[in-house]
Structures are given as C-alpha cells and as structure tokens.
Tab-separated table of C-alpha atoms in Angstrom:
chain	number	residue	atom	x	y	z
I	1	UNK	CA	-77.793	-18.034	13.946
I	2	UNK	CA	-74.655	-18.459	11.856
I	3	UNK	CA	-71.276	-18.239	13.567
I	4	UNK	CA	-69.119	-15.422	12.093
I	5	UNK	CA	-65.870	-17.124	13.088
I	6	UNK	CA	-66.864	-20.440	11.528
I	7	UNK	CA	-67.994	-18.623	8.382
I	8	UNK	CA	-64.720	-16.689	8.192
I	9	UNK	CA	-62.757	-19.927	8.493
I	10	UNK	CA	-64.852	-21.591	5.790
I	11	UNK	CA	-64.504	-18.651	3.402
I	12	UNK	CA	-60.800	-18.458	4.173
I	13	UNK	CA	-60.390	-21.990	2.851
I	14	UNK	CA	-61.255	-20.630	-0.596
I	15	UNK	CA	-58.503	-18.021	-0.563
I	16	UNK	CA	-56.303	-19.998	-2.916
I	17	UNK	CA	-56.711	-20.428	-6.689
I	18	UNK	CA	-55.716	-24.093	-6.526
I	19	UNK	CA	-58.619	-24.889	-4.187
I	20	UNK	CA	-61.053	-23.017	-6.395
I	21	UNK	CA	-59.699	-25.034	-9.352
I	22	UNK	CA	-60.230	-28.273	-7.423
I	23	UNK	CA	-63.890	-27.393	-6.856
I	24	UNK	CA	-64.274	-26.438	-10.495
I	25	UNK	CA	-62.923	-29.837	-11.556
I	26	UNK	CA	-65.467	-31.564	-9.336
I	27	UNK	CA	-68.209	-29.578	-11.098
I	28	UNK	CA	-66.701	-30.527	-14.460
I	29	UNK	CA	-66.662	-34.202	-13.476
I	30	UNK	CA	-70.294	-33.976	-12.399
I	31	UNK	CA	-71.200	-32.448	-15.752
I	32	UNK	CA	-69.291	-35.119	-17.688
I	33	UNK	CA	-70.918	-38.004	-15.828
I	34	UNK	CA	-74.405	-36.596	-15.373
I	35	UNK	CA	-75.615	-38.148	-18.645
I	36	UNK	CA	-74.794	-41.634	-17.374
I	37	UNK	CA	-75.823	-41.171	-13.735
I	38	UNK	CA	-78.081	-38.112	-13.459
I	39	UNK	CA	-78.302	-36.650	-9.974
I	40	UNK	CA	-75.477	-38.815	-8.612
I	41	UNK	CA	-72.653	-36.811	-7.055
I	42	UNK	CA	-69.421	-38.299	-8.444
I	43	UNK	CA	-66.616	-39.550	-6.241
I	44	UNK	CA	-63.205	-38.685	-7.602
I	45	UNK	CA	-60.235	-40.805	-6.570
I	46	UNK	CA	-57.136	-38.956	-5.473
I	47	UNK	CA	-55.291	-40.030	-8.625
I	48	UNK	CA	-57.919	-38.474	-10.920
I	49	UNK	CA	-57.923	-35.188	-8.993
I	50	UNK	CA	-54.135	-35.124	-9.300
I	51	UNK	CA	-54.421	-35.535	-13.087
I	52	UNK	CA	-56.998	-32.735	-13.356
I	53	UNK	CA	-55.293	-30.127	-11.166
I	54	UNK	CA	-51.908	-28.544	-11.795
I	55	UNK	CA	-49.980	-29.016	-8.543
I	56	UNK	CA	-46.319	-29.683	-7.887
I	57	UNK	CA	-46.719	-32.828	-5.794
I	58	UNK	CA	-49.180	-35.255	-4.241
I	59	UNK	CA	-48.409	-33.823	-0.806
I	60	UNK	CA	-49.393	-30.357	-1.999
I	61	UNK	CA	-52.677	-31.723	-3.335
I	62	UNK	CA	-53.297	-33.527	-0.036
I	63	UNK	CA	-52.811	-30.231	1.814
I	64	UNK	CA	-55.387	-28.428	-0.336
I	65	UNK	CA	-57.889	-31.278	-0.055
I	66	UNK	CA	-57.560	-31.232	3.722
I	67	UNK	CA	-58.353	-27.505	3.749
I	68	UNK	CA	-61.526	-28.194	1.757
I	69	UNK	CA	-62.471	-31.303	3.730
I	70	UNK	CA	-65.663	-31.122	5.776
I	71	UNK	CA	-66.983	-27.873	4.304
I	72	UNK	CA	-66.700	-28.074	0.528
I	73	UNK	CA	-65.587	-31.703	0.045
I	74	UNK	CA	-65.943	-34.912	2.028
I	75	UNK	CA	-63.589	-37.873	1.994
I	76	UNK	CA	-65.048	-41.288	1.138
I	77	UNK	CA	-63.725	-44.831	0.933
I	78	UNK	CA	-63.117	-44.351	-2.776
I	79	UNK	CA	-61.915	-40.755	-2.891
I	80	UNK	CA	-63.541	-37.352	-2.504
I	81	UNK	CA	-67.020	-35.980	-3.072
I	82	UNK	CA	-68.790	-32.609	-3.258
I	83	UNK	CA	-70.739	-31.283	-0.289
I	84	UNK	CA	-73.795	-29.069	-0.754
I	85	UNK	CA	-71.683	-26.035	0.131
I	86	UNK	CA	-69.018	-27.044	-2.377
I	87	UNK	CA	-71.581	-27.390	-5.128
I	88	UNK	CA	-73.185	-24.029	-4.270
I	89	UNK	CA	-69.968	-22.031	-4.069
I	90	UNK	CA	-68.582	-23.358	-7.344
I	91	UNK	CA	-71.832	-22.377	-9.090
I	92	UNK	CA	-71.286	-18.827	-7.835
I	93	UNK	CA	-67.780	-18.925	-9.264
I	94	UNK	CA	-68.874	-20.341	-12.634
I	95	UNK	CA	-71.637	-17.741	-12.995
I	96	UNK	CA	-69.234	-14.851	-12.237
I	97	UNK	CA	-71.636	-13.870	-9.420
I	98	UNK	CA	-68.704	-12.525	-7.402
I	99	UNK	CA	-68.112	-9.791	-10.005
I	100	UNK	CA	-69.005	-6.168	-9.235
I	101	UNK	CA	-71.015	-5.482	-12.369
I	102	UNK	CA	-71.699	-6.512	-15.934
I	103	UNK	CA	-71.452	-4.403	-19.066
I	104	UNK	CA	-74.852	-3.603	-20.576
I	105	UNK	CA	-75.787	-0.592	-22.691
I	106	UNK	CA	-79.139	0.938	-21.613
I	107	UNK	CA	-81.917	0.473	-24.160
I	108	UNK	CA	-85.363	2.120	-24.498
I	109	UNK	CA	-88.527	0.044	-24.093
I	110	UNK	CA	-92.090	0.994	-25.044
I	111	UNK	CA	-93.539	0.814	-21.534
I	112	UNK	CA	-95.293	3.662	-19.671
I	113	UNK	CA	-93.852	5.154	-16.507
I	114	UNK	CA	-96.130	4.284	-13.545
I	115	UNK	CA	-95.098	7.495	-11.760
I	116	UNK	CA	-95.444	10.293	-14.321
I	117	UNK	CA	-97.111	8.595	-17.287
I	118	UNK	CA	-94.233	9.090	-19.735
I	119	UNK	CA	-94.608	6.861	-22.781
I	120	UNK	CA	-91.310	4.996	-22.564
I	121	UNK	CA	-88.645	3.840	-20.143
I	122	UNK	CA	-85.101	2.645	-20.539
I	123	UNK	CA	-83.682	-0.603	-19.222
I	124	UNK	CA	-80.266	-0.509	-17.590
I	125	UNK	CA	-78.053	-2.670	-15.359
I	126	UNK	CA	-76.101	-1.259	-12.448
I	127	UNK	CA	-74.546	-3.097	-9.534
I	128	UNK	CA	-75.954	-6.392	-10.909
I	129	UNK	CA	-79.490	-5.015	-10.669
I	130	UNK	CA	-81.654	-4.630	-13.761
I	131	UNK	CA	-84.132	-1.779	-13.608
I	132	UNK	CA	-86.404	0.427	-15.694
I	133	UNK	CA	-85.788	4.156	-15.420
I	134	UNK	CA	-87.832	7.114	-16.612
I	135	UNK	CA	-85.825	9.884	-18.278
I	136	UNK	CA	-88.616	12.393	-17.518
I	137	UNK	CA	-89.040	11.975	-13.748
I	138	UNK	CA	-85.951	9.917	-12.908
I	139	UNK	CA	-87.901	7.238	-11.004
I	140	UNK	CA	-86.818	3.609	-11.193
I	141	UNK	CA	-89.140	0.609	-11.210
I	142	UNK	CA	-89.125	-3.115	-11.852
I	143	UNK	CA	-85.758	-3.773	-10.191
I	144	UNK	CA	-84.559	-7.350	-10.576
I	145	UNK	CA	-81.240	-8.963	-9.583
I	146	UNK	CA	-79.130	-10.376	-12.394
I	147	UNK	CA	-75.803	-12.184	-12.612
I	148	UNK	CA	-72.975	-11.505	-15.054
I	149	UNK	CA	-73.734	-14.878	-16.632
I	150	UNK	CA	-77.278	-13.683	-17.319
I	151	UNK	CA	-76.081	-10.503	-18.991
I	152	UNK	CA	-73.216	-11.877	-21.091
I	153	UNK	CA	-74.170	-12.476	-24.716
I	154	UNK	CA	-77.803	-11.395	-24.357
I	155	UNK	CA	-79.641	-8.600	-26.078
I	156	UNK	CA	-82.115	-6.438	-24.157
I	157	UNK	CA	-85.219	-8.532	-24.878
I	158	UNK	CA	-83.669	-11.884	-23.997
I	159	UNK	CA	-82.130	-10.397	-20.848
I	160	UNK	CA	-85.510	-9.017	-19.776
I	161	UNK	CA	-87.159	-12.374	-20.452
I	162	UNK	CA	-84.488	-14.166	-18.431
I	163	UNK	CA	-84.713	-11.782	-15.469
I	164	UNK	CA	-88.514	-11.845	-15.414
I	165	UNK	CA	-88.684	-15.636	-15.608
I	166	UNK	CA	-86.317	-15.795	-12.665
I	167	UNK	CA	-88.418	-13.326	-10.690
I	168	UNK	CA	-91.589	-15.360	-11.292
I	169	UNK	CA	-89.983	-18.301	-9.518
I	170	UNK	CA	-88.949	-16.005	-6.656
I	171	UNK	CA	-92.512	-14.811	-6.098
I	172	UNK	CA	-93.857	-18.362	-6.305
I	173	UNK	CA	-91.377	-19.911	-3.879
I	174	UNK	CA	-91.586	-17.064	-1.400
I	175	UNK	CA	-95.385	-17.296	-1.413
I	176	UNK	CA	-95.008	-20.996	-0.619
I	177	UNK	CA	-92.898	-20.042	2.406
I	178	UNK	CA	-89.560	-21.176	0.971
I	179	UNK	CA	-86.609	-18.887	0.319
I	180	UNK	CA	-85.527	-19.267	-3.334
I	181	UNK	CA	-81.983	-18.344	-2.346
I	182	UNK	CA	-81.146	-20.704	0.523
I	183	UNK	CA	-84.232	-22.891	0.962
I	184	UNK	CA	-84.965	-21.736	4.506
I	185	UNK	CA	-88.405	-20.695	5.805
I	186	UNK	CA	-89.705	-17.319	4.635
I	187	UNK	CA	-92.385	-14.966	5.920
I	188	UNK	CA	-94.844	-13.031	3.730
I	189	UNK	CA	-97.065	-10.106	4.652
I	190	UNK	CA	-98.960	-7.216	3.074
I	191	UNK	CA	-97.890	-3.602	3.508
I	192	UNK	CA	-100.080	-0.610	2.689
I	193	UNK	CA	-98.286	1.956	0.534
I	194	UNK	CA	-101.220	4.254	-0.185
I	195	UNK	CA	-99.166	7.285	0.877
I	196	UNK	CA	-96.294	6.466	-1.494
I	197	UNK	CA	-95.835	7.551	-5.154
I	198	UNK	CA	-98.317	5.011	-6.575
I	199	UNK	CA	-101.494	5.605	-4.537
I	200	UNK	CA	-104.189	3.052	-3.809
I	201	UNK	CA	-101.830	0.070	-3.796
I	202	UNK	CA	-100.897	-2.591	-1.296
I	203	UNK	CA	-97.736	-4.573	-1.831
I	204	UNK	CA	-96.673	-7.996	-0.720
I	205	UNK	CA	-93.388	-8.279	1.151
I	206	UNK	CA	-91.344	-11.396	1.871
I	207	UNK	CA	-88.156	-12.039	3.810
I	208	UNK	CA	-86.123	-15.157	4.474
I	209	UNK	CA	-85.631	-15.964	8.158
I	210	UNK	CA	-82.115	-17.276	7.557
I	211	UNK	CA	-80.355	-15.321	4.769
I	212	UNK	CA	-82.622	-12.212	4.879
I	213	UNK	CA	-83.262	-12.238	1.137
I	214	UNK	CA	-86.256	-9.979	0.563
I	215	UNK	CA	-88.772	-9.320	-2.186
I	216	UNK	CA	-91.727	-6.996	-2.677
I	217	UNK	CA	-94.274	-6.215	-5.364
I	218	UNK	CA	-97.976	-5.578	-6.100
I	219	UNK	CA	-100.370	-8.284	-4.944
I	220	UNK	CA	-101.446	-9.286	-8.489
I	221	UNK	CA	-97.850	-10.351	-9.164
I	222	UNK	CA	-97.715	-12.394	-5.974
I	223	UNK	CA	-100.926	-14.232	-6.779
I	224	UNK	CA	-100.208	-14.616	-10.508
I	225	UNK	CA	-98.506	-17.951	-9.765
I	226	UNK	CA	-101.467	-19.351	-7.820
I	227	UNK	CA	-102.959	-22.399	-9.628
I	228	UNK	CA	-106.366	-20.715	-9.964
I	229	UNK	CA	-104.772	-17.662	-11.616
I	230	UNK	CA	-102.622	-19.726	-13.955
I	231	UNK	CA	-105.619	-21.853	-15.001
I	232	UNK	CA	-107.845	-18.797	-15.492
I	233	UNK	CA	-105.370	-17.095	-17.802
I	234	UNK	CA	-104.586	-20.339	-19.618
I	235	UNK	CA	-108.284	-20.848	-20.363
I	236	UNK	CA	-108.161	-17.470	-22.116
I	237	UNK	CA	-105.020	-18.251	-24.105
I	238	UNK	CA	-102.627	-16.355	-21.813
I	239	UNK	CA	-99.590	-17.823	-20.066
I	240	UNK	CA	-99.609	-15.895	-16.779
I	241	UNK	CA	-96.129	-17.134	-15.911
I	242	UNK	CA	-94.589	-15.492	-18.975
I	243	UNK	CA	-96.103	-12.016	-18.583
I	244	UNK	CA	-93.472	-9.289	-18.544
I	245	UNK	CA	-93.350	-6.253	-16.292
I	246	UNK	CA	-94.565	-4.234	-19.269
I	247	UNK	CA	-97.569	-6.561	-19.614
I	248	UNK	CA	-98.278	-6.080	-15.928
I	249	UNK	CA	-98.132	-2.296	-16.185
I	250	UNK	CA	-100.501	-2.354	-19.145
I	251	UNK	CA	-102.981	-4.605	-17.358
I	252	UNK	CA	-102.906	-2.466	-14.237
I	253	UNK	CA	-103.307	0.707	-16.310
I	254	UNK	CA	-106.386	-0.757	-18.031
I	255	UNK	CA	-107.801	-1.952	-14.718
I	256	UNK	CA	-107.597	-5.622	-15.732
I	257	UNK	CA	-105.622	-6.381	-12.556
I	258	UNK	CA	-106.969	-4.751	-9.410
I	259	UNK	CA	-106.456	-4.955	-5.656
I	260	UNK	CA	-109.037	-3.907	-3.041
I	261	UNK	CA	-108.916	-4.005	0.733
I	262	UNK	CA	-111.991	-5.756	2.170
I	263	UNK	CA	-111.845	-5.712	5.960
I	264	UNK	CA	-108.875	-7.844	6.980
I	265	UNK	CA	-108.648	-9.439	3.554
I	266	UNK	CA	-107.404	-8.406	0.117
I	267	UNK	CA	-109.416	-9.002	-3.047
I	268	UNK	CA	-107.238	-9.393	-6.142
I	269	UNK	CA	-109.202	-9.394	-9.389
I	270	UNK	CA	-107.998	-10.490	-12.827
I	271	UNK	CA	-110.184	-9.577	-15.817
I	272	UNK	CA	-110.046	-11.280	-19.222
I	273	UNK	CA	-112.676	-10.961	-21.935
I	274	UNK	CA	-116.076	-11.259	-20.253
I	275	UNK	CA	-114.851	-13.119	-17.192
I	276	UNK	CA	-113.182	-12.191	-13.923
I	277	UNK	CA	-111.250	-14.197	-11.373
I	278	UNK	CA	-111.294	-12.922	-7.810
I	279	UNK	CA	-108.961	-14.232	-5.144
I	280	UNK	CA	-109.320	-13.409	-1.467
I	281	UNK	CA	-106.046	-13.427	0.455
I	282	UNK	CA	-105.162	-12.743	4.060
I	283	UNK	CA	-102.396	-10.513	5.395
I	284	UNK	CA	-99.860	-13.319	4.945
I	285	UNK	CA	-100.675	-13.721	1.224
I	286	UNK	CA	-102.422	-17.048	1.766
I	287	UNK	CA	-105.305	-17.492	-0.676
I	288	UNK	CA	-108.513	-18.143	1.265
I	289	UNK	CA	-110.947	-18.666	-1.612
I	290	UNK	CA	-111.351	-18.043	-5.331
I	291	UNK	CA	-114.325	-17.173	-7.497
I	292	UNK	CA	-114.851	-16.929	-11.240
I	293	UNK	CA	-117.417	-14.358	-12.319
I	294	UNK	CA	-118.799	-14.316	-15.844
I	295	UNK	CA	-120.231	-10.966	-16.873
I	296	UNK	CA	-123.716	-11.397	-18.276
I	297	UNK	CA	-125.857	-8.772	-20.000
I	298	UNK	CA	-127.224	-7.523	-16.658
I	299	UNK	CA	-123.930	-7.567	-14.780
I	300	UNK	CA	-121.796	-4.524	-14.248
I	301	UNK	CA	-118.434	-4.289	-16.009
C-alpha cells in the first residue's frame, strides 16, 4: 500500500515551476537524442541543465535538482538522469492531463440509442470523459476517458477514432491481467446485469489492484482482442481492432455478436457471412476454448 506522507512529499517537490521546467528539459533532451540512441535515457551534465533552464545561479539550480533527486531524477557520475516517475509525470504535464476539461462542441452521430432505440446520438466531452448521449431519453453510453491533448485540434470523427483505439488497448491489457495505467496486476470478472436497462447482458469488469483503475463493457468487446477473434474477422476482411462503438451497437442489434450463459461459462458468438466463431470463457474472462462453425444448407442460422 502506498504511503500518503511519502506521496505528499514527492508531489510537493513539483510545487515549483522551475522544477517542472527542469523535467520538461529532460524530456526535450530525450526527444532530441532518441533518433541517435533510441530507448536510451540521456544523462545531462549539470552545465547543460544550467544552459537549458532559466535560473539565477548554479546554487539555485543545485537546490532544485536536490529536491528532485531520488524521485524524479537520479544523480550519476556524469550528471543527472530521468527516473521512471520523472518520465511519467512530465508526460502528464506535456499532455495537459492535469487540466479540468477540454473544449469540444457536441456533435450528432448516426448511431442508435441502445436504451430507447432513437436513431441518433450526440457525442460530447465533459470532465475529460467522452460519451454518447441520447436527446430523447437522456441516457449516456460508450463513456471513454480522454486527455486535453487528444481533444485539441481534432474533429469529432478523429477524436472518436483516437478514443476508441485507446480503449481497445485498455480492454486487451486488462484481459491479460495488466493494468494499462500503472502496469500492476489486474483482476477481471463477469457481472450479470440482466436487471439493468439493457436486459439479457453480462458485462466484464476489471480493476487494478494497485491504482484502482477500472473498466467494464459487454463480453464481445472484451474478447474482440483475443487472437482467435482477430483472425476470424480478418479472414472475412474485417479489422476487429478498429471497430467503433457504433459498429459494435450495429452488430449487437443485428445479433451478429451474442453472449449466452452456459452453466458456469459464457459463450460469446461472432457471426460473419456464413460462419460463426464461438468462444467459451470462464468467470474471469479467460478463454477456455474456441470453435469455428460454418453454416451449411442443413444447419440452423
């Protein structure tokens, strides 16, 4: 368990614009040198840091470096170097992830509402969460976290594509037992929501043991990144990893993606053309077996 006092001390070290600038310059140096030595964390000598950062004296710079030492930077024989925490926190700064919100005008999309059946929804961003909202019933669906950097300079379609691509990686990594946020171990399980607004569904739920990042969604989304599912769709000319939420809603509405409870297992079926792929998963979203079924003239649809 993390120590609140140690965390407060570490975060307190960032409460100065000069120290944030120092970390930014380390990121800039890494970017400048990455073409020559990809993946190598650069070591900056004291003299170079002094040239990059606007401080009044070398003693002032030494003071700020000492405050960052051990948590965000480490001293070496040749100078100073990023730590993992330093690299992570400066990425948050560069992406504007500390901001409260990002400006984005809601736009309509031709996707049906899964709650009331209305023909279209509107996409909006609020509190750095992208969501689809129905003007008829007021329900929201397809919520996805976004950063200001994601929103800036993007139109609605490119923003949706960016957010959905990011979510695909979240489902994949969580299903593999790895938190996409902090890299710690994550747990997955299935929860029955048959009494909730969308009847007859079971959803997969995941939560990180360390940072508590959570995620939930229908089982066909969770298993869409399984190699058998990706290969099945690819054989039919479909990139399963690029399907949008709208594509998913359409496929569920047509019955092309289905979930059935079979004893203690869950059968997730994907249908394309005259062929079906059926995956059996347990209550922890682990795929137990897969089966391709080709529909012949005497087979049922």
